[in-house]
Each structure stands twice: as structure tokens, then as C-alpha cells.
XYZ file of C-alpha atoms in Angstrom:
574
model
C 0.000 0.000 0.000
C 1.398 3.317 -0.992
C 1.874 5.960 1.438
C -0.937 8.711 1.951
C -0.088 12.552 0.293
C -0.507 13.820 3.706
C 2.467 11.187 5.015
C 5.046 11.953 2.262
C 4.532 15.484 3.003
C 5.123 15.208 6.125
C 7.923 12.893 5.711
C 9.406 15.751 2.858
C 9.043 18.444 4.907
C 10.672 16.443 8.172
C 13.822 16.184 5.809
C 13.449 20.219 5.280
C 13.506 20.418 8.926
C 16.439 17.611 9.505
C 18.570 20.042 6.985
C 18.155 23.342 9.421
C 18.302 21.441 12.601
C 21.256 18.972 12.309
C 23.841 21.978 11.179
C 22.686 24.558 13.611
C 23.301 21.598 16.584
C 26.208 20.667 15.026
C 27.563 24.221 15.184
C 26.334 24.834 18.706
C 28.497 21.836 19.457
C 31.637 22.851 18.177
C 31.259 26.337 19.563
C 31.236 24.549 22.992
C 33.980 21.554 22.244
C 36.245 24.687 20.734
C 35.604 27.309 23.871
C 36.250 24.596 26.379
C 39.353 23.485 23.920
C 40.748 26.484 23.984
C 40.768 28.210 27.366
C 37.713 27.426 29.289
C 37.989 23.758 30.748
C 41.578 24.542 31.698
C 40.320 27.623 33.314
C 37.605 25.909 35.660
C 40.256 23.394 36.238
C 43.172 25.983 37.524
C 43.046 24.702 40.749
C 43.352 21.387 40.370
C 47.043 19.719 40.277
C 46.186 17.774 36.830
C 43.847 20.815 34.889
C 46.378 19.977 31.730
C 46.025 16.176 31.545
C 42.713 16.855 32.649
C 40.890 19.462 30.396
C 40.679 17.423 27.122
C 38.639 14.864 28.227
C 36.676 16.183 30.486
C 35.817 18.962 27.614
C 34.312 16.093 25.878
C 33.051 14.696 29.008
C 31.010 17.842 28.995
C 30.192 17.206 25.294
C 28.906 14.027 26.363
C 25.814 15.777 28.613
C 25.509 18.622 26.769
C 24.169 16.233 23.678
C 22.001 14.323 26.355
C 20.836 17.681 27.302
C 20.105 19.468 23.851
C 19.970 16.504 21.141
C 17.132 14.210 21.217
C 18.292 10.222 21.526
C 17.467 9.823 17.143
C 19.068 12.730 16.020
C 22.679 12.602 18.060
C 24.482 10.497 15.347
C 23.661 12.875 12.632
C 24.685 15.857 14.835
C 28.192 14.083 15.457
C 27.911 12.809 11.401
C 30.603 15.635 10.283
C 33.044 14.968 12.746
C 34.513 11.895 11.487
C 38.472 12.518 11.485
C 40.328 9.714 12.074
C 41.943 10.939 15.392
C 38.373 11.603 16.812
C 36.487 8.715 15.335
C 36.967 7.076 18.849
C 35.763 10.348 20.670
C 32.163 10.774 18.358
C 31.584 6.570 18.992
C 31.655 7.088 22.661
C 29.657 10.338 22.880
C 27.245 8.576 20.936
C 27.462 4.901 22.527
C 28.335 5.461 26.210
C 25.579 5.046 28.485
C 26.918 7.188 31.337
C 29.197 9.188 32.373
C 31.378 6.661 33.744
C 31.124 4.435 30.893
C 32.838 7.564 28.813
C 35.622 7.996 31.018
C 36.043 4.322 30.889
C 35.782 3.563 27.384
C 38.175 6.710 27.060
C 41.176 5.548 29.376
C 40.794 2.399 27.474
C 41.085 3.474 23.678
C 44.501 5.017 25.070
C 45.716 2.008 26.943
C 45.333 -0.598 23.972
C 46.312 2.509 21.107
C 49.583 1.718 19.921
C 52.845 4.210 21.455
C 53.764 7.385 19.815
C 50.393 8.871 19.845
C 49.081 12.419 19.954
C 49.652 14.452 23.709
C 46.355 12.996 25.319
C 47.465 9.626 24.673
C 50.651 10.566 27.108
C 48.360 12.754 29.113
C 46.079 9.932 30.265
C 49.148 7.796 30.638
C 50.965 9.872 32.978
C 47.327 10.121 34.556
C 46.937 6.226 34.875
C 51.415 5.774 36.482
C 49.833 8.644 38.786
C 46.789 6.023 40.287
C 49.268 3.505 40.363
C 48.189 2.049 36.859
C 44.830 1.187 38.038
C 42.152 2.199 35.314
C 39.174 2.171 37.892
C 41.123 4.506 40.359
C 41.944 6.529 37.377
C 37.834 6.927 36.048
C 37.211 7.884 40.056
C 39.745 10.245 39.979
C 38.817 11.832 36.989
C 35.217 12.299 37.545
C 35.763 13.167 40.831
C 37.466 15.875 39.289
C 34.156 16.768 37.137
C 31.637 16.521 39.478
C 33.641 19.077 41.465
C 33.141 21.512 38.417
C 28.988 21.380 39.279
C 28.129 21.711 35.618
C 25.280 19.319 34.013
C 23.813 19.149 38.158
C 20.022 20.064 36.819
C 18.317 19.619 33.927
C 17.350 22.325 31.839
C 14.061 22.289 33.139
C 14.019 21.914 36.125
C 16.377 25.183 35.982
C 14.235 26.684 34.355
C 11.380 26.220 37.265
C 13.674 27.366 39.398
C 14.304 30.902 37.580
C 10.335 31.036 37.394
C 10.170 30.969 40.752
C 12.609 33.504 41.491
C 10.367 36.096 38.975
C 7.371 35.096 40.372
C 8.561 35.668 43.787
C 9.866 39.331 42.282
C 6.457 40.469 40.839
C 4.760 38.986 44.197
C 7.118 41.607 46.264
C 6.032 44.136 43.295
C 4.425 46.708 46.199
C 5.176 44.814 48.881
C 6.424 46.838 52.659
C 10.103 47.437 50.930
C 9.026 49.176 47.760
C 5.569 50.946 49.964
C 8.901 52.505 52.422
C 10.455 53.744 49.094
C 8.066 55.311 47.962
C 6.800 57.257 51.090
C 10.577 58.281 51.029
C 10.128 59.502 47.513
C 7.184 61.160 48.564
C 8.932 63.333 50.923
C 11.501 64.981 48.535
C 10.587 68.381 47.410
C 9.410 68.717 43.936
C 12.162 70.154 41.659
C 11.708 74.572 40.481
C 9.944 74.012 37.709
C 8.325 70.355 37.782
C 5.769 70.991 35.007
C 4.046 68.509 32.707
C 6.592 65.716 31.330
C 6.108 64.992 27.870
C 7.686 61.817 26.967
C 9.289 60.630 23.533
C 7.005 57.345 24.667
C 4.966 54.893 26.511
C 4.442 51.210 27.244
C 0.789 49.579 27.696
C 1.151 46.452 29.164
C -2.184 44.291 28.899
C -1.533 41.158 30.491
C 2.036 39.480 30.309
C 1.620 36.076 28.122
C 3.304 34.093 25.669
C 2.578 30.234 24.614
C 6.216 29.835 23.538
C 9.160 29.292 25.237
C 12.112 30.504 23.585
C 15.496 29.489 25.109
C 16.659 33.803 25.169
C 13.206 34.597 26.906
C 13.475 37.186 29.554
C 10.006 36.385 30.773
C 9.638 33.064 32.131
C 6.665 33.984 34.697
C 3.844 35.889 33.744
C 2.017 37.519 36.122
C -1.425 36.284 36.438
C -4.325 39.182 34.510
C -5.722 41.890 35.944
C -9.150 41.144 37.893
C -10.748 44.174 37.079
C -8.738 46.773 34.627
C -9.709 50.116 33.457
C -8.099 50.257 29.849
C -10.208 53.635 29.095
C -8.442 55.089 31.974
C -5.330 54.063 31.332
C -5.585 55.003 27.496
C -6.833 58.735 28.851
C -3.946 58.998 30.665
C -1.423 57.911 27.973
C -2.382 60.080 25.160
C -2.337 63.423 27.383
C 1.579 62.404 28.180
C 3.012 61.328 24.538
C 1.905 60.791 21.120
C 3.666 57.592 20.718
C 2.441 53.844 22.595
C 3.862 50.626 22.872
C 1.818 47.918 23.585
C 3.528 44.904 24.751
C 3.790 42.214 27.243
C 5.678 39.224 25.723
C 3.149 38.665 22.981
C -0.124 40.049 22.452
C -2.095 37.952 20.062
C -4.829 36.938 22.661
C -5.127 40.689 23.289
C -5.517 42.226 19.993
C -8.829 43.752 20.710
C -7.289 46.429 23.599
C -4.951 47.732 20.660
C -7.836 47.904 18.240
C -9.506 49.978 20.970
C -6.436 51.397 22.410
C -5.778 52.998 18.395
C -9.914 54.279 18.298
C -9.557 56.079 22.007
C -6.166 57.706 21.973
C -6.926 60.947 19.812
C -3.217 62.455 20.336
C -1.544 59.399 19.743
C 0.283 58.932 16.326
C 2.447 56.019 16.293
C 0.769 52.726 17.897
C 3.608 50.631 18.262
C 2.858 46.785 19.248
C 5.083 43.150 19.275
C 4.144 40.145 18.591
C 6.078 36.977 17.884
C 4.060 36.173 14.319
C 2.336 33.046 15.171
C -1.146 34.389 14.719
C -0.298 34.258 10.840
C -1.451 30.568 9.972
C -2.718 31.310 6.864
C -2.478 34.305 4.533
C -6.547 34.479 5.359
C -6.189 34.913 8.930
C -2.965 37.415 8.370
C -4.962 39.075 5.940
C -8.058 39.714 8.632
C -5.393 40.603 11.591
C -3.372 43.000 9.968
C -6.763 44.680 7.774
C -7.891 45.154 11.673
C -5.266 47.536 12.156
C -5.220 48.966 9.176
C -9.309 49.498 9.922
C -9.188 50.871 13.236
C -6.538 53.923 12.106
C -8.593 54.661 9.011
C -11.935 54.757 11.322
C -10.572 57.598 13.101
C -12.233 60.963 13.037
C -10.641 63.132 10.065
C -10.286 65.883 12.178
C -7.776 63.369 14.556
C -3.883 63.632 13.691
C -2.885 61.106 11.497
C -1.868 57.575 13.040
C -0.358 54.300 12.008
C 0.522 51.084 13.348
C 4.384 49.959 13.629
C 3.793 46.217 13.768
C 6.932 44.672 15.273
C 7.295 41.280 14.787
C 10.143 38.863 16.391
C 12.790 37.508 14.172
C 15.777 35.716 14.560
C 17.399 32.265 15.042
C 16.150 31.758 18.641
C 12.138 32.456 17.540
C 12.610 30.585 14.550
C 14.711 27.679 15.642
C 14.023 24.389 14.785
C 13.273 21.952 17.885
C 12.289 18.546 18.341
C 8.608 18.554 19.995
C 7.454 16.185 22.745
C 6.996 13.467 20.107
C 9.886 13.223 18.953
C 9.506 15.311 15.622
C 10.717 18.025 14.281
C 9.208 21.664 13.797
C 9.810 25.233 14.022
C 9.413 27.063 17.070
C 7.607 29.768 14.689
C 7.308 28.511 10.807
C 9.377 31.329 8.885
C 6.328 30.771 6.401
C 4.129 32.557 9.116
C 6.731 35.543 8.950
C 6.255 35.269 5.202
C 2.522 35.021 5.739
C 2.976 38.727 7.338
C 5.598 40.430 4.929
C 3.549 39.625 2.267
C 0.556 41.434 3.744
C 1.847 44.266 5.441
C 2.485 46.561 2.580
C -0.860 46.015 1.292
C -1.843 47.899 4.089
C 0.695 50.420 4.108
C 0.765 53.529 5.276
C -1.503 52.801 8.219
C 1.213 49.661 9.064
C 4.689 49.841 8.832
C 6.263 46.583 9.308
C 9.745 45.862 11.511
C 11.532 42.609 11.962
C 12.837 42.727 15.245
C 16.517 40.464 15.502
C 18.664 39.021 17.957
C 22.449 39.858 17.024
C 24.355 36.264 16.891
C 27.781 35.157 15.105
C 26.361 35.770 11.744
C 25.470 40.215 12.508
C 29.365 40.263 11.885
C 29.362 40.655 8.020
C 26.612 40.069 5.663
C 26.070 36.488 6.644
C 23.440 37.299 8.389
C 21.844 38.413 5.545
C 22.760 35.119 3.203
C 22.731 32.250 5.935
C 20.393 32.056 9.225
C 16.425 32.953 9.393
C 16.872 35.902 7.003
C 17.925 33.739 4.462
C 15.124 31.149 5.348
C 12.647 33.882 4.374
C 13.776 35.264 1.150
C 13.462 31.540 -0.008
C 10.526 31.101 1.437
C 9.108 34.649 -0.518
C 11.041 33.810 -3.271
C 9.172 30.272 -3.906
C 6.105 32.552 -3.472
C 7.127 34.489 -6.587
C 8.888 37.649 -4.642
C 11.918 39.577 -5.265
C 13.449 40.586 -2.177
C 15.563 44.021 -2.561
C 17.890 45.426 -0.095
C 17.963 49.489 0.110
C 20.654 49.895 2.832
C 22.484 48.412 5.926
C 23.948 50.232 8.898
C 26.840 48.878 11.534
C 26.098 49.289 14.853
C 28.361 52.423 16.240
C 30.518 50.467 18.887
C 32.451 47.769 18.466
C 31.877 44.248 19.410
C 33.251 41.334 20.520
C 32.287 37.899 18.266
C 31.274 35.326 20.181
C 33.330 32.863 18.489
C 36.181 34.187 17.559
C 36.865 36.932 20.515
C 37.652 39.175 17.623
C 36.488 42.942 17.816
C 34.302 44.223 14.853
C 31.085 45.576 13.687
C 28.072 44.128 13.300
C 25.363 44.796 10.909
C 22.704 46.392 13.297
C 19.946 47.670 10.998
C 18.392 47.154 7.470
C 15.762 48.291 5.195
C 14.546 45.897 2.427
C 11.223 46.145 0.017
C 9.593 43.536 -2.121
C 9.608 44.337 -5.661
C 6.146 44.306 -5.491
C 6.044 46.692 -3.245
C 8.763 49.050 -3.814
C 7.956 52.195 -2.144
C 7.132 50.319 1.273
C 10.514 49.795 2.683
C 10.511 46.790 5.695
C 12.931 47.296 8.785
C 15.106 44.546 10.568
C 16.726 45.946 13.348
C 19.258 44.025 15.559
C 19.854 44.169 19.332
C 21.751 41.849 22.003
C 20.313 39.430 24.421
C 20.923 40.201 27.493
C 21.203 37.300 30.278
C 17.745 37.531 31.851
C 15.123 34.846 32.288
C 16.449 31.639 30.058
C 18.978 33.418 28.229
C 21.057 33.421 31.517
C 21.250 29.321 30.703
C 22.493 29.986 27.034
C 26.120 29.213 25.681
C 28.557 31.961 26.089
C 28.925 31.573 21.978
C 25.420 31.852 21.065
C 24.666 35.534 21.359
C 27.005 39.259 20.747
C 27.168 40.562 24.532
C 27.969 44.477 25.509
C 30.482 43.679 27.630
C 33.233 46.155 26.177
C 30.552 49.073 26.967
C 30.030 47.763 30.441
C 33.563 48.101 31.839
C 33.350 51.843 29.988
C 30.652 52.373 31.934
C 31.943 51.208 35.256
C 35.311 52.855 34.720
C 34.308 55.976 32.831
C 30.935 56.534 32.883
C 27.855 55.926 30.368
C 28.539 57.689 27.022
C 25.803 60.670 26.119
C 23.845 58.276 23.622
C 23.777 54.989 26.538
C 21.051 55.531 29.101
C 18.354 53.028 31.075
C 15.054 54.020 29.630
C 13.079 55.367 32.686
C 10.097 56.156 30.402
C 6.849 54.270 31.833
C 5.371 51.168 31.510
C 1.376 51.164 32.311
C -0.335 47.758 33.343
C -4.046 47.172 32.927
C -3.820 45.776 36.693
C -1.929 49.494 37.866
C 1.271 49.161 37.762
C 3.629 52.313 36.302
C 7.088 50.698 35.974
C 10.423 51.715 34.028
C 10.994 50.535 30.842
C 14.328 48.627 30.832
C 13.672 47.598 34.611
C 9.689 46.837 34.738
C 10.403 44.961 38.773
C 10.909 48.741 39.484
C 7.343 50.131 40.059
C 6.809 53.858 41.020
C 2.720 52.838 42.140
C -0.959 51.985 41.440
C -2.731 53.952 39.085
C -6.125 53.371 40.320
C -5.043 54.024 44.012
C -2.513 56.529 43.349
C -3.269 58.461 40.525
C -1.151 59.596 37.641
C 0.190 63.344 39.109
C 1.530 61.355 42.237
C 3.291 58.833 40.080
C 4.590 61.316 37.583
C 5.851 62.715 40.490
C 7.558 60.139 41.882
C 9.225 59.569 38.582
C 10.455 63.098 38.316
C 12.485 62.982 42.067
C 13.088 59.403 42.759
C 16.908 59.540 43.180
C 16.807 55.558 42.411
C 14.977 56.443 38.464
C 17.741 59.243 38.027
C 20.646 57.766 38.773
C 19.903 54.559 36.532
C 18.697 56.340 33.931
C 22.696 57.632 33.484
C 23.847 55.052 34.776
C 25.413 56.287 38.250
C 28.601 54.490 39.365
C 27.047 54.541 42.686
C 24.497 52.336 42.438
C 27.080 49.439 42.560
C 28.768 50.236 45.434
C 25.407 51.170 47.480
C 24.600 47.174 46.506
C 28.370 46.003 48.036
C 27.031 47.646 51.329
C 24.348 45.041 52.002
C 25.150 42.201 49.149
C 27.904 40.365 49.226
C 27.923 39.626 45.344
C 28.492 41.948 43.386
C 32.081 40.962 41.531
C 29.922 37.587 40.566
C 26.996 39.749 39.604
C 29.470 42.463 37.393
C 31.347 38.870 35.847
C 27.568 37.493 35.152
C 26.768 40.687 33.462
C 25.969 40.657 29.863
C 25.854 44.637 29.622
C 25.268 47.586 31.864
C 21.396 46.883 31.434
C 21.980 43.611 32.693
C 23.987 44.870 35.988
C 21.835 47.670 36.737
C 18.236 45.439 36.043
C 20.096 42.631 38.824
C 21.336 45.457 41.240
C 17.969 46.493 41.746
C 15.555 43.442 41.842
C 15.890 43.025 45.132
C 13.319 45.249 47.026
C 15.179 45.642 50.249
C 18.203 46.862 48.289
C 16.247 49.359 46.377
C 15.317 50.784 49.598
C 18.602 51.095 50.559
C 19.882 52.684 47.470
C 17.381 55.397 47.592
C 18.267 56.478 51.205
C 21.713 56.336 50.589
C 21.136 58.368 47.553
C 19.002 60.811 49.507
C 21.232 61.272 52.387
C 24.123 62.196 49.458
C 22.058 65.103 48.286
């Protein structure tokens, strides 16, 4: 009996997938076999009297649970498939065939014991290793694992460390409010208002609906979502925000269940112009359902009085190789995360609807933002082939670098990266498309990811400690408003400045205007890591953790007891 259309379709496009999946794990592999190579084993061995004989195999000892960790059981062989050089072929059997830990480190010691003389330097390493136990291979494998386990890597799965992160944010939003921050705040309170407070005006603000998203994307910041407001006033909120700005975020990790408070959110705010909102694409199924969720937006700006100002939607959509990766699902087969069809389900729509939506990718910088890979290999590439089976012509108008330099993750070699991009379809060519780039910081999952996976800011973060923040590098203190109260910062949103329906907006635009805490992280104020050192004991493990002076200044102050203490230290220094 033949097999069905529907099964050879599946079975064609589970080879598509095999041919994204297997080289992306294969290079995440040797990223992590060539850092630990390199430097890094031998440097979490220092203090150990055999780190050199040591650090090769227990580098692959490491690449023997990080494939139990990241590669499902059916799919390891292929992921090991290109490294077949002679000299490892013994190294790629094991890390497929050994069934523990133990059984690696054996099988290893013995490849080198029966190999004939004369071989490479681990052979004589793990010789001078076995004359050290006395020539006993089972004293040997103790030794040498004893050795690893004393690194503490591969203790907890993935999971269950990230349940344990979850519970650390949830425990953060439960303090949200809580005595520590209530103390702050009375403190704020107290300061005089500055000469000539006035009305702020501000460039922009957030809406935050509800905080939700079905995915789980390893570089997630927001692995606990705080449960939805019981009984929100969105017209209030929306009165509020257009008499302070004329431009509006709404986010909240993705919004597709919540579409209908930006529809509304677009009809009530007169003043507002630009209604910015993100979204991770996976409401676009089909080009029908794109189609009707995109025409929405378009509808609600055109069904705006005449005599409003003009308005239009920025849709920003998430793009990159993290949102788009291809994983293996809880039976065992293969999909994407988010299809990059669904992305092409929305670039193909959003210029029919242009002016009233202007469309921006949104990317995470990786490896590839060094030179125009990134726009020939990766997820961008994925979706000009995708358009381009469609019957599109993807055109490039212009790149620009980012202005600092970087460091790549692989290579430790400073450069540029391509940061920002405007392309068009031919069809369409007076509506350019944006993809903008930006680093992943270590919050949420992303603190779990390899060191090679992602471009980090740390070169700007020692500036900042040891000269200062630059004019153009601040933290966004602009507001964040939550349909169940909350006014928090931008780039800090565990930082909340009060209630809106118990305090009001004048009191919390007050607070925001003399809170010594908001000012001196919006510049980034050297002070703020010393005021931690007086009641932490951790901050030269929290400044080594740090992925960028966002990153250091978001962990200094999630702790409400030490925000509290920060802002009377900072008051008593005025």
C-alpha cells in the first residue's frame, strides 16, 4: 500500500527540517567543544594539580551531557555525522554509545591504553594520569570524575532550571508593592518637587495588557507571567497615555490573545500617532487569517475621526534564530518554534496595508550580525526563499553597523556588526521593511544559554563602570502602564513607582520626576554598585555574570530591600 499525500509530506518536509536542525546543533556543538578546547575547561580546572592532563577529556566529558541535554536520543548520530576525522572517530563513537558518564571515562582511558605508542599528547596525558593512580584504570575513572563533578556543571536539567528561575520572577512580581518598595516610595514622597516640575512629555509609553506568551524561547526574559488583571480600566489608562506622549507601545511578551485592547487602544487615543505593538508572528497561519489581523489595524486607524492627527501602526514582529529555531517537539519530531512561512505570511501582507502599518523585523544579534552572513545564511535567508518560492523579489535598500564595536562570540575578535536594514519587495517598492538588531541580554532563560550563542555588551560595560555611560547609553526610565496598575520603568519593569487606580497619575509622575533611584539609573550612576556592596555580598559575581550595563543595573535592583537602601543612601548624598 502506498503511502498517503498527507504522510510523504510530512515525511518531505521532516527532511526540510532535519537540513536546518542537524547543522545549527552541530555548530552549537563545536562552539562549545572549541571554547572549552581552547581556554575554558583549563580555566575551571586551575586549581586542580592535573587541569592539563585533565581538560581534554573532560571537555568532551562535557560534550557528552551537553548532547544528552540538547539533542534528542534519534538525532545525536547525525549531529556528530561531520566529525569523522580519524583521530576523533573514537571520541564521536563514545559520545554517541556510552551510556553514562562513567562508561565515557572508561571507554576513554581504554582506547589510550590498547592505542599503539607514539600517539598524539592525550594519549601521554592519560598515561601519565593512569602511572599517577598507580596504573589502576578504575582509580583513574574515580579520579577523573571526581574531578568533574567538582566543576557542578550538568547538576540540573534544563528544566528543572528553568522552574527554578520562574520561581525567582514570580517571587519578584509577588514583592512588586510589597512593605520594601511601599517605604520607598513614602521616602520619595517626601523629597521636594524640583523649580519648575511641570508637565513631562515623553518621547514614549508602554501599555502592558496582560504578560503572556505560549512559547518558550530558550533567550526569553520572561519566564513567569504575572497572572491578569481582575478588574482593569483600559479607558483610563488610554486617557492617561495620550495626554503624556503621542507615541504607545503595547507589549507584554506577545499580544495575540489581546488584539482587541490595541484595536480599541488605536480608536480612544486621539493624540496618539504612532501605535507601536510586538508580537512573535504566530497568529499568521494562513495568509486568510494574516490578511483579517493585519486589515484590523489597518481598519481601526482609518476609522478615526478626520479631524484626529494622522496615526499608524508599527507592527513589530520577532525575528531571529532563537524564535525561529528548529526543535524537536514532545513526540519526537521536528518543527519550528515559529514557521518562517508565518513571517512570510505577514511580509507579504503588510504593505498592502501600508501607510496605516509599517512593518519591523525585530533580531537578535548572533555570530552571523558580523558581516553580511546574516543576511545570506540564518532565518533571514530562510525567508527570502521562502518569498522567493512565493514568486517575490526581495531588494535590499541599505544596511547600517552598529556604532561600537563588538566582541564575536566565536572568535573573541572585535568588529562591527550589521545592526539595521531596510529591504522592500519588488512588489512593493515604495514600502521599505525594517530589521533591526539588538543583544540578548542574560535575563530569564537566556542566563542558561552558551557563552557563543549571542554578541554581549560587555566592552561598553567596563566603559561604563570605569568611565561613565557615554551621552547616547542611558536606562530608559520612560513608563510602563499595566491594565492591573502598575507604572514601571521601561528597561527595569520589577521597578514600580505605584498603582494607578489608588494613586493616581500626578503622584506617580511625580515620583518619577524625584526618585533619586529612576535618576541615577537612567545615566547610569557608578554609585548604584557600590550602594549594593554595602548590604550584598555579590556583586564581583553579579558584574562577571553581566551581559551589559542593562543587565547589571536590572540585577542590582531586583531586590526590594536593596532598592530601599539605594534610595536612602542616595538621599542622604544630596
Amino acid at each position: 500500500m502506498s503511502a498517503s499525500p498527507q504522510t510523504v509530506i510530512d515525511e518531505a518536509e521532516q527532511q526540510r527540517l532535519l537540513g536546518l536542525y542537524l547543522p545549527a546543533m552541530r555548530a552549537r556543538f563545536k562552539a562549545e567543544i572549541n571554547r572549552l578546547t581552547r581556554e575554558g575547561m583549563a580555566e575551571m580546572l586551575r586549581d586542580h594539580p592535573d587541569a592539563a592532563a585533565l581538560a581534554f577529556p573532560l571537555t568532551y566529558l562535557y560534550g557528552w551531557h551537553w548532547l544528552r541535554e540538547h539533542v534528542s536520543e534519534p538525532y545525536r548520530e547525525g549531529v556528530l555525522a561531520a566529525f569523522r576525522a580519524p583521530e576523533r572517530r573514537f571520541l564521536m563513537r563514545l559520545l554517541v554509545e556510552a551510556g553514562s558518564a562513567r562508561a565515557f571515562i572508561e571507554g576513554y582511558i581504554e582506547h589510550w591504553r590498547q592505542a599503539p605508542p607514539g600517539g598524539p599528547v592525550q594519549q601521554a596525558q592519560l598515561l601519565e594520569l593512569l602511572a599517577g593512580q598507580g596504573g589502576d584504570p578504575q582509580r583513574l575513572a574515580e579520579h577523573m570524575l571526581t574531578a568533574w563533578r567538582g566543576l557542578g556543571l550538568f547538576t540540573q536539567t534544563l528544566k528543572v532550571a528553568y522552574s527554578g528561575l520562574a520561581r525567582q520572577e514570580k517571587q519578584r512580581y509577588g514583592d512588586m508593592l510589597g512593605e520594601a518598595d511601599l517605604e520607598r516610595l513614602q521616602l520619595v514622597d517626601a523629597l521636594p518637587e524640583p523649580a519648575t516640575p511641570g508637565t513631562p512629555r515623553f518621547a514614549k509609553l508602554g501599555i502592558i495588557p496582560a504578560m503572556g506568551c505560549p512559547q518558550t524561547c530558550r533567550h526569553c526574559m520572561l519566564i513567569w507571567r504575572p497572572l491578569k488583571p481582575t478588574d482593569p480600566d483600559p479607558q483610563k489608562v488610554y486617557r492617561m497615555v495620550e495626554s503624556l506622549t503621542d507615541s504607545v507601545l503595547f507589549t507584554g511578551g506577545d499580544l495575540t490573545r489581546h488584539l482587541d485592547a490595541f484595536y480599541d487602544g488605536i480608536r480612544a487615543m486621539r493624540q496618539v500617532r504612532t501605535f507601536a505593538i510586538l508580537l512573535n508572528g504566530d497568529f499568521a497561519d494562513t495568509p486568510e487569517v494574516t490578511e483579517e489581523v493585519i486589515g484590523r489595524m489597518a481598519a481601526a486607524v482609518r476609522g478615526r475621526p478626520r479631524h484626529w492627527p494622522k496615526a499608524h501602526v508599527l507592527l513589530q514582529i520577532s525575528f531571529d534564530e532563537f524564535h525561529q529555531e528548529v526543535i524537536v517537539d514532545r513526540h519526537g519530531q521536528l518543527k519550528e518554534r515559529i514557521p518562517v512561512r508565518k513571517i512570510a505570511n505577514i511580509v507579504e501582507c503588510a504593505p498592502r496595508h501600508a501607510p496605516e502599518v509599517q512593518l519591523a523585523l525585530l533580531h537578535k544579534q548572533t555570530s552571523l550580525n558580523f558581516s553580511t552572513d546574516v543576511l545570506h545564511k540564518g532565518v533571514f535567508a530562510r525567508l527570502v526563499n521562502e518569498l522567493g518560492a512565493r514568486g517575490h523579489q526581495v531588494q535590499v535598500l541599505a544596511t547600517q553597523p552598529a556604532s561600537r564595536l563588538k566582541t564575536h562570540p566565536l572568535t573573541g575578535e572585535k568588529g562591527r556588526v550589521l545592526k539595521d536594514m531596510n529591504f522592500v519587495l519588488a512588489r512593493h517598492p515604495d514600502v521599505p521593511i525594517l530589521l533591526t538588531s539588538s543583544t540578548i541580554d542574560g535575563y530569564g532563560r537566556a542566563e542558561l544559554m552558551e557563552p557563543g550563542e549571542t554578541v554581549k555588551e560587555r566592552e561598553l560595560l567596563q566603559q561604563v563602570l570605569m568611565q561613565g555611560a557615554p551621552e547616547d547609553v542611558r536606562f530608559d526610565i520612560d513608563l510602563m502602564f499595566w491594565f492591573n496598575g502598575w507604572a514601571t520603568l521601561f528597561n527595569a519593569v520589577h521597578i514600580c513607582l505605584g498603582d494607578l487606580y489608588t494613586d493616581g497619575v500626578n503622584r506617580i509622575l511625580a515620583r518619577q520626576r524625584k526618585d533619586p533611584l529612576t535618576r541615577a539609573l537612567h545615566c547610569f550612576d557608578r554609585r548604584l554598585p557600590a550602594l549594593y556592596a554595602e548590604i550584598r555580598p555579590d556583586l564581583d559575581d553579579l558584574t562577571n555574570k553581566a551581559t551589559s550595563p542593562w543587565h547589571l543595573y536590572h540585577m542590582l535592583t531586583e531586590d526590594p530591600e536593596v532598592r530601599l537602601h539605594m534610595t536612602r543612601r542616595l538621599i542622604e548624598a544630596v
